[in-house]
Protein backbone atom coordinates (compact mmCIF):
# COMPACT_ATOMS: atom_id res chain seq x y z
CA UNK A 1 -83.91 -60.55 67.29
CA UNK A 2 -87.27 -59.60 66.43
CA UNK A 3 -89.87 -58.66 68.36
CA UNK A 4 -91.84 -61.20 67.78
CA UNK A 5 -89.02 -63.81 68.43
CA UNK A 6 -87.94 -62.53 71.57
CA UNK A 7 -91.39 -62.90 72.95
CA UNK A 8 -91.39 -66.52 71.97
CA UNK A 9 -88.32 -67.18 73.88
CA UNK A 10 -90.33 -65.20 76.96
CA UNK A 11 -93.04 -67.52 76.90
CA UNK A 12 -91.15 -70.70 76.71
CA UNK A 13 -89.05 -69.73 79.61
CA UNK A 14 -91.66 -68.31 81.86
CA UNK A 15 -93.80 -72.26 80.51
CA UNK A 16 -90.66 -73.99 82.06
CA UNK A 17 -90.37 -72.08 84.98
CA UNK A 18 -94.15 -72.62 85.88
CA UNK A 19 -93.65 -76.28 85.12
CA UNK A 20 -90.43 -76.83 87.68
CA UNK A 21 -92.35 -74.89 90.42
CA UNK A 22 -95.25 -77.20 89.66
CA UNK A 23 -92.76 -80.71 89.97
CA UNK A 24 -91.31 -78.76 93.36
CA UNK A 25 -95.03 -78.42 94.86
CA UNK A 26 -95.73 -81.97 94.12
CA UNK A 27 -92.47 -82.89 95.32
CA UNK A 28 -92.84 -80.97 98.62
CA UNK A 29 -96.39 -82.08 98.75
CA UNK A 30 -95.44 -86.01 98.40
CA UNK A 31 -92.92 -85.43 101.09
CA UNK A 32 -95.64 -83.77 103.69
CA UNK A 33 -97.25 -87.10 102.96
CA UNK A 34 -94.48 -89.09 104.29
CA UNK A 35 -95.68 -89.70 107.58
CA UNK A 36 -95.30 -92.34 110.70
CA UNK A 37 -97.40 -92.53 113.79
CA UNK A 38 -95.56 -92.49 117.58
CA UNK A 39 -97.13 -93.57 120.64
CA UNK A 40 -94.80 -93.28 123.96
CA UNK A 41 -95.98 -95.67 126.49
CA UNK A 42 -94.87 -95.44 130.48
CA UNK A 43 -95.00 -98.16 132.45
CA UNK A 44 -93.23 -99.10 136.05
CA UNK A 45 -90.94 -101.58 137.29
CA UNK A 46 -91.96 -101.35 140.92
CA UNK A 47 -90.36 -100.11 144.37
CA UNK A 48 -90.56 -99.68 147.94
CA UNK A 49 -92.42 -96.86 147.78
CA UNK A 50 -96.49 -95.89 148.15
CA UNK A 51 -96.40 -93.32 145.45
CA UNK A 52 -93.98 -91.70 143.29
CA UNK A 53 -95.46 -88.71 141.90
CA UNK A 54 -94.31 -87.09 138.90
CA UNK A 55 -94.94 -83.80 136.42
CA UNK A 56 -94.02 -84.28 133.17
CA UNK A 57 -93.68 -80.59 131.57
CA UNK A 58 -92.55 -81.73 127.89
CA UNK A 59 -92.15 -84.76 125.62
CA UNK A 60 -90.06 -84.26 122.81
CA UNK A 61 -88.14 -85.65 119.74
CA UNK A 62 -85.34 -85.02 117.09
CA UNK A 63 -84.53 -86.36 114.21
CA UNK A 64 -80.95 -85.02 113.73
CA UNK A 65 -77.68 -84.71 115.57
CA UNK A 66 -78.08 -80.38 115.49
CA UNK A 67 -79.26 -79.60 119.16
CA UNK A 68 -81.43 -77.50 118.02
CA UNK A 69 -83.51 -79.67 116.28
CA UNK A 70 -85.64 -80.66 119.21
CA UNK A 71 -89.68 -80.94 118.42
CA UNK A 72 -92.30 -80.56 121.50
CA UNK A 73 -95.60 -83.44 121.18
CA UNK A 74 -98.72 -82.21 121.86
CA UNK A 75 -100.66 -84.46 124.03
CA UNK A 76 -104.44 -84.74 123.96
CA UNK A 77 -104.50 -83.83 127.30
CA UNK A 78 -101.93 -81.16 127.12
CA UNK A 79 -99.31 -80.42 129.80
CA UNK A 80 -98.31 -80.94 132.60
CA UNK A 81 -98.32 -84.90 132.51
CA UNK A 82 -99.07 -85.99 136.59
CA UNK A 83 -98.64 -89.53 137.06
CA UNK A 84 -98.10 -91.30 140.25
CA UNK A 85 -95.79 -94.10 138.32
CA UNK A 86 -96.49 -96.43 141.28
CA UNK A 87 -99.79 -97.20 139.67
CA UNK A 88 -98.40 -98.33 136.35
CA UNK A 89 -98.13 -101.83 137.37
CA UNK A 90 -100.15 -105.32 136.11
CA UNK A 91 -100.46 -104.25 132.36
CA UNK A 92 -101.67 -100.59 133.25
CA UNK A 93 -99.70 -98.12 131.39
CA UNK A 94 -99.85 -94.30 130.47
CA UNK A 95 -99.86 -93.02 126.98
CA UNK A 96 -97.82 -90.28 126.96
CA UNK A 97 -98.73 -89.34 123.29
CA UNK A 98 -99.69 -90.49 119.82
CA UNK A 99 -98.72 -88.29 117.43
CA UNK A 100 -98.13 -88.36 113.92
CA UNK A 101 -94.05 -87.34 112.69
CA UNK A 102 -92.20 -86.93 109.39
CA UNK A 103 -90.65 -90.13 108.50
CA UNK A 104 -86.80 -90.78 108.65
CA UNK A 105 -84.73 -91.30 112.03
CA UNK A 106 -86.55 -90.91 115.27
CA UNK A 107 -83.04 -90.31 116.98
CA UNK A 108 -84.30 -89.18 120.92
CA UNK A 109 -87.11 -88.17 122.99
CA UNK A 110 -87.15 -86.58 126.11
CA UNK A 111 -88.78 -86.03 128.93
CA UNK A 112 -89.01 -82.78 130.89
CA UNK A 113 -89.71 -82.88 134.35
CA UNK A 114 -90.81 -79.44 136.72
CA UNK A 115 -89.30 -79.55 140.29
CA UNK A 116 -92.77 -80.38 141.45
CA UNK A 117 -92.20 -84.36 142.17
CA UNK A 118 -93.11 -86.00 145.39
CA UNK A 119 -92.86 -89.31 147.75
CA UNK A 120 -94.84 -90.96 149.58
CA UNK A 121 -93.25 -93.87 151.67
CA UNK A 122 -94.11 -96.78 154.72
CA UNK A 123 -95.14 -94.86 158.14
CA UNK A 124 -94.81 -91.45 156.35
CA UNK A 125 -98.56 -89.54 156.23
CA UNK A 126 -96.69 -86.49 154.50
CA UNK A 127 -95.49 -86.44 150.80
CA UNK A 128 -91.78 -86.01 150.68
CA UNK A 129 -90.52 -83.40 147.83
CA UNK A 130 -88.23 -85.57 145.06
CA UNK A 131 -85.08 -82.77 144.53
CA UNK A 132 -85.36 -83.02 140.93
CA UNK A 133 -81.34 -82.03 139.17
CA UNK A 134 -81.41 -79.38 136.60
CA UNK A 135 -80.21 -81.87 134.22
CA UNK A 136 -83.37 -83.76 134.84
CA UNK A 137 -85.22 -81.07 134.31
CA UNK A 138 -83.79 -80.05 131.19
CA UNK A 139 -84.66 -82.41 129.65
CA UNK A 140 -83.81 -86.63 130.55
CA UNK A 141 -83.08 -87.62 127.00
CA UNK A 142 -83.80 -91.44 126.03
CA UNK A 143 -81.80 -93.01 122.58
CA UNK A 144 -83.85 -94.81 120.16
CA UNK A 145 -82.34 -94.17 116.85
CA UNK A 146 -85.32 -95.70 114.99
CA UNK A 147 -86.10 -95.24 111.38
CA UNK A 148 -89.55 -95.01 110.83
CA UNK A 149 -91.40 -96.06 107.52
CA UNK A 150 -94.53 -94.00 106.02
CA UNK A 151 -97.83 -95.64 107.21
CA UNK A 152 -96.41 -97.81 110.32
CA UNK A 153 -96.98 -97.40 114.11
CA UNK A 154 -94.54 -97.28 116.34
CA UNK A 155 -95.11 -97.90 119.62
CA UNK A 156 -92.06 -97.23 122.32
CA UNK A 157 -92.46 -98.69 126.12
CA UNK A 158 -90.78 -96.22 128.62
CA UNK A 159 -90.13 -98.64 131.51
CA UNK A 160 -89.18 -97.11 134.72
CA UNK A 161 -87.51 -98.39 137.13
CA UNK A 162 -88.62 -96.95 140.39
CA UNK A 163 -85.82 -98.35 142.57
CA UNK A 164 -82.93 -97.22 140.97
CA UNK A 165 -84.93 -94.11 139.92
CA UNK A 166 -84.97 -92.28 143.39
CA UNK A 167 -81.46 -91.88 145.57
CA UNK A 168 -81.59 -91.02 149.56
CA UNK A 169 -78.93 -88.25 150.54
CA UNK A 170 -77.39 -89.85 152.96
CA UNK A 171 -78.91 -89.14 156.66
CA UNK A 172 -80.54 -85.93 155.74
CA UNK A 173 -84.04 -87.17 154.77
CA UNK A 174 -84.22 -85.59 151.85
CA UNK A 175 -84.25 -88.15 148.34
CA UNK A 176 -83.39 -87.05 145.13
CA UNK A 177 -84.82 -88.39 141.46
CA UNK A 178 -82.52 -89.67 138.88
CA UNK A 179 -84.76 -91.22 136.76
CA UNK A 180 -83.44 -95.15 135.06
CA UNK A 181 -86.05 -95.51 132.08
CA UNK A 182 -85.49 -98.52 129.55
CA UNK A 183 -86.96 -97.98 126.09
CA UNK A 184 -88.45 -100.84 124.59
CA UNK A 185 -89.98 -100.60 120.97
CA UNK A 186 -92.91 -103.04 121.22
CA UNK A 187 -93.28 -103.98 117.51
CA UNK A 188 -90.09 -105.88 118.77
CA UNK A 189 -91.16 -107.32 121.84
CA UNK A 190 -93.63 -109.18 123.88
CA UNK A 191 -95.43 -110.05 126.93
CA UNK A 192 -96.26 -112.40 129.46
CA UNK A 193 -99.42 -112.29 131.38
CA UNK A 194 -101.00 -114.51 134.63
CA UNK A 195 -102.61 -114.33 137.95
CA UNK A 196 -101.20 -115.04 141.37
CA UNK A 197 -103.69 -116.96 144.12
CA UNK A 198 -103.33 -118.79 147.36
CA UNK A 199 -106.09 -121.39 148.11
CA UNK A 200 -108.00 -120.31 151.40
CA UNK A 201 -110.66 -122.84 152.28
CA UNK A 202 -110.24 -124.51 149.23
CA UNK A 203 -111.35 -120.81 146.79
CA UNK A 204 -108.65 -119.65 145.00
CA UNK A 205 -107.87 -116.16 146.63
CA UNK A 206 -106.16 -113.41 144.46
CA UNK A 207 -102.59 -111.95 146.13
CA UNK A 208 -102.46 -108.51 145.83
CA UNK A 209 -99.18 -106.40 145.55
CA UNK A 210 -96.92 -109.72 144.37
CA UNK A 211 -93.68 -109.23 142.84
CA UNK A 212 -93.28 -110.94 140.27
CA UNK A 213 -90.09 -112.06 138.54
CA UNK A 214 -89.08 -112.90 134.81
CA UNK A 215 -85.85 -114.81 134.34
CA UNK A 216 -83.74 -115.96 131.51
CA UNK A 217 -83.30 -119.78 131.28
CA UNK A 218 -79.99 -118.93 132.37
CA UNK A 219 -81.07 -117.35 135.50
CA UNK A 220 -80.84 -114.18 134.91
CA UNK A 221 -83.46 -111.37 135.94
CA UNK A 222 -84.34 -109.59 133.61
CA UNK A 223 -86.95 -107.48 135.13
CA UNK A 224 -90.40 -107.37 137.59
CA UNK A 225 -93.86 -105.99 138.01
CA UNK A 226 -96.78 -106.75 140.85
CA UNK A 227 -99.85 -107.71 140.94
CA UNK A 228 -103.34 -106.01 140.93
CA UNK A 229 -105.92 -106.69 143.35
CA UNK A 230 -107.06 -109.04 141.21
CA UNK A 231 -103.76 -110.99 141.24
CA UNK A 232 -103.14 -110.52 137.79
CA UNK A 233 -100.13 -109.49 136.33
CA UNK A 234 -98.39 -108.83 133.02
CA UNK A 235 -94.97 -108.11 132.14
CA UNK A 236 -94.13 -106.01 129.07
CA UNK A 237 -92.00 -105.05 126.73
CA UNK A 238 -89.55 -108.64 126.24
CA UNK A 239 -87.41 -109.77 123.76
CA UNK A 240 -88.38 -112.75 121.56
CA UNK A 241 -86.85 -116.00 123.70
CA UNK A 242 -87.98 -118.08 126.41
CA UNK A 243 -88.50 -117.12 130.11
CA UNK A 244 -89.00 -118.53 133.51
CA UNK A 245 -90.99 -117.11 136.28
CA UNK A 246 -90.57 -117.16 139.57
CA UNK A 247 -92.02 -115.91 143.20
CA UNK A 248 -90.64 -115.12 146.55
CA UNK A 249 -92.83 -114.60 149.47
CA UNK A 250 -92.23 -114.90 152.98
CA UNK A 251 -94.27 -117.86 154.07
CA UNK A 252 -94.49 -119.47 151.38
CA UNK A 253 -92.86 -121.94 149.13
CA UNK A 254 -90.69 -120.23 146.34
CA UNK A 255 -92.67 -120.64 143.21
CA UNK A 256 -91.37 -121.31 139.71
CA UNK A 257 -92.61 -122.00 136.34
CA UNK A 258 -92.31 -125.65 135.69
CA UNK A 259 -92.05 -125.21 132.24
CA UNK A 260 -89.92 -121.99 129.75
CA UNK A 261 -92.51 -119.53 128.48
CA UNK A 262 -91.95 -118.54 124.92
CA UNK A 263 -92.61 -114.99 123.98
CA UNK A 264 -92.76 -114.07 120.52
CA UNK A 265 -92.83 -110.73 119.23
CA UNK A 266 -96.26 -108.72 119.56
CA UNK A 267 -97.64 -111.19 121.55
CA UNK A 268 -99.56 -111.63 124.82
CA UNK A 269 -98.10 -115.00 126.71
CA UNK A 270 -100.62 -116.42 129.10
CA UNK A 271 -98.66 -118.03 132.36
CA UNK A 272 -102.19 -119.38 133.42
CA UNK A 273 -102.86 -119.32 137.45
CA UNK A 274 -99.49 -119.22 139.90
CA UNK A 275 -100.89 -120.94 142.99
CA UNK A 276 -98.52 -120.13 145.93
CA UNK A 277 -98.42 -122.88 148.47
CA UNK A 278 -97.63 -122.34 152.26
CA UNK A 279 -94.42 -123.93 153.69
């Protein structure tokens, strides 16, 4: 082969090599682009406790089965995350992060605690330490197994559940955390919002610190909140259906909605005003 030839034969390789790392570049490039935006949301189903105070260390995610495939979010804020989850009630709710993620399956996130998490209950000044298992802080790992799509929000509710959350050791005085969260995605859920008032000298008065339950129309409770000092109240994070509220308070007569309250996905439900009625 000539000289000449052989450096034609050069060229056109070395052109087609250029030209696939060029295709790869894009390709890689297009893929960066593929993008979804999380937001982790905490709110609190409430307990019988003044505060419940809690460090969050670490929020993370994977995308795969491999262990080691666990990804940290970075917070605005940064860590540690100190919430007293007692105050998450009557629509308030912490956002953990919002952070954009590579599309595909959001399999898990988790949430790592520190051993720094306290109590405060009824008649006690002190704050009780929470013993907080190694398991919880490694890491309390939540399932979600959502596929996300470049360009959407997704928006996951982490409801805790106070109650069932925080275990007393028998007569020792000393409680230990288990955390119960329920995940909720709320592109697939709604809400139900309303205010709770007794009528003192005929002016509606707001009643502060008022569970309130949300029922299936087949009685079954699905979950609570309480109300502000305002009296109002909402309650996140339901599936599309129809509910029924009701109220319990000593002294009074039980309250229920007269009528089923629809919820429909992404949407705000207004109960109106509950007025509680002495017996």
């Amino acid at each position: 082969m000539s000289v000449r030839c052989l450096k034609s034969v050069l060229g056109n390789v070395f052109t087609i090599i250029a030209l696939l790392l060029v295709v790869n570049c894009d390709s890689d490039n297009s893929s960066k682009k593929e993008t979804a935006r999380v937001q982790l949301k905490l709110v609190d189903e409430p307990g019988d406790y003044l505060e419940v105070n809690i460090e969050i260390i670490d929020i993370q995610y994977k995308s795969s089965d491999e262990e080691e495939s666990w990804e940290s979010f970075t917070p605005e804020g940064g860590y540690p995350i100190n919430v007293d989850i007692t105050e998450l009630i009557a629509g308030n709710s912490l956002l953990l992060t919002d952070e954009v993620v590579p599309v595909g399956i959001l399999k898990q996130v988790r949430l790592v605690l520190s051993d720094n998490n306290t109590l405060k209950i009824e008649g006690e000044e002190e704050l009780i330490p929470l013993d907080t298992p190694s398991a919880e802080q490694s890491g309390l790992k939540l399932n979600l197994d959502e596929e996300l799509e470049a360009g959407f929000v997704y928006s996951f509710i982490l409801d805790w559940n106070v109650q069932k959350s925080i275990v007393k050791a028998g007569n020792s005085g000393k409680y230990i955390l288990k955390p119960v969260i329920k995940v909720n995605a709320e592109v697939s859920s709604g809400s139900i919002s309303g205010k709770v008032v007794e009528i003192i000298e005929e002016a509606e008065t707001p009643i502060t610190n008022q569970v309130v339950e949300v029922y299936t129309t087949d009685d079954l409770l699905i979950k609570d909140t309480l109300t502000d000092e305002n009296g109002d109240f909402v309650l996140q994070g339901l599936e599309a259906g129809n509910y029924i509220l009701k109220i319990f308070r000593e002294g009074y007569q039980d309250y229920a909605s007269a009528d089923e309250i629809g919820v429909e996905v992404g949407n705000i439900e207004s109960a109106g005003t509950m007025v509680l009625e002495l017996e």
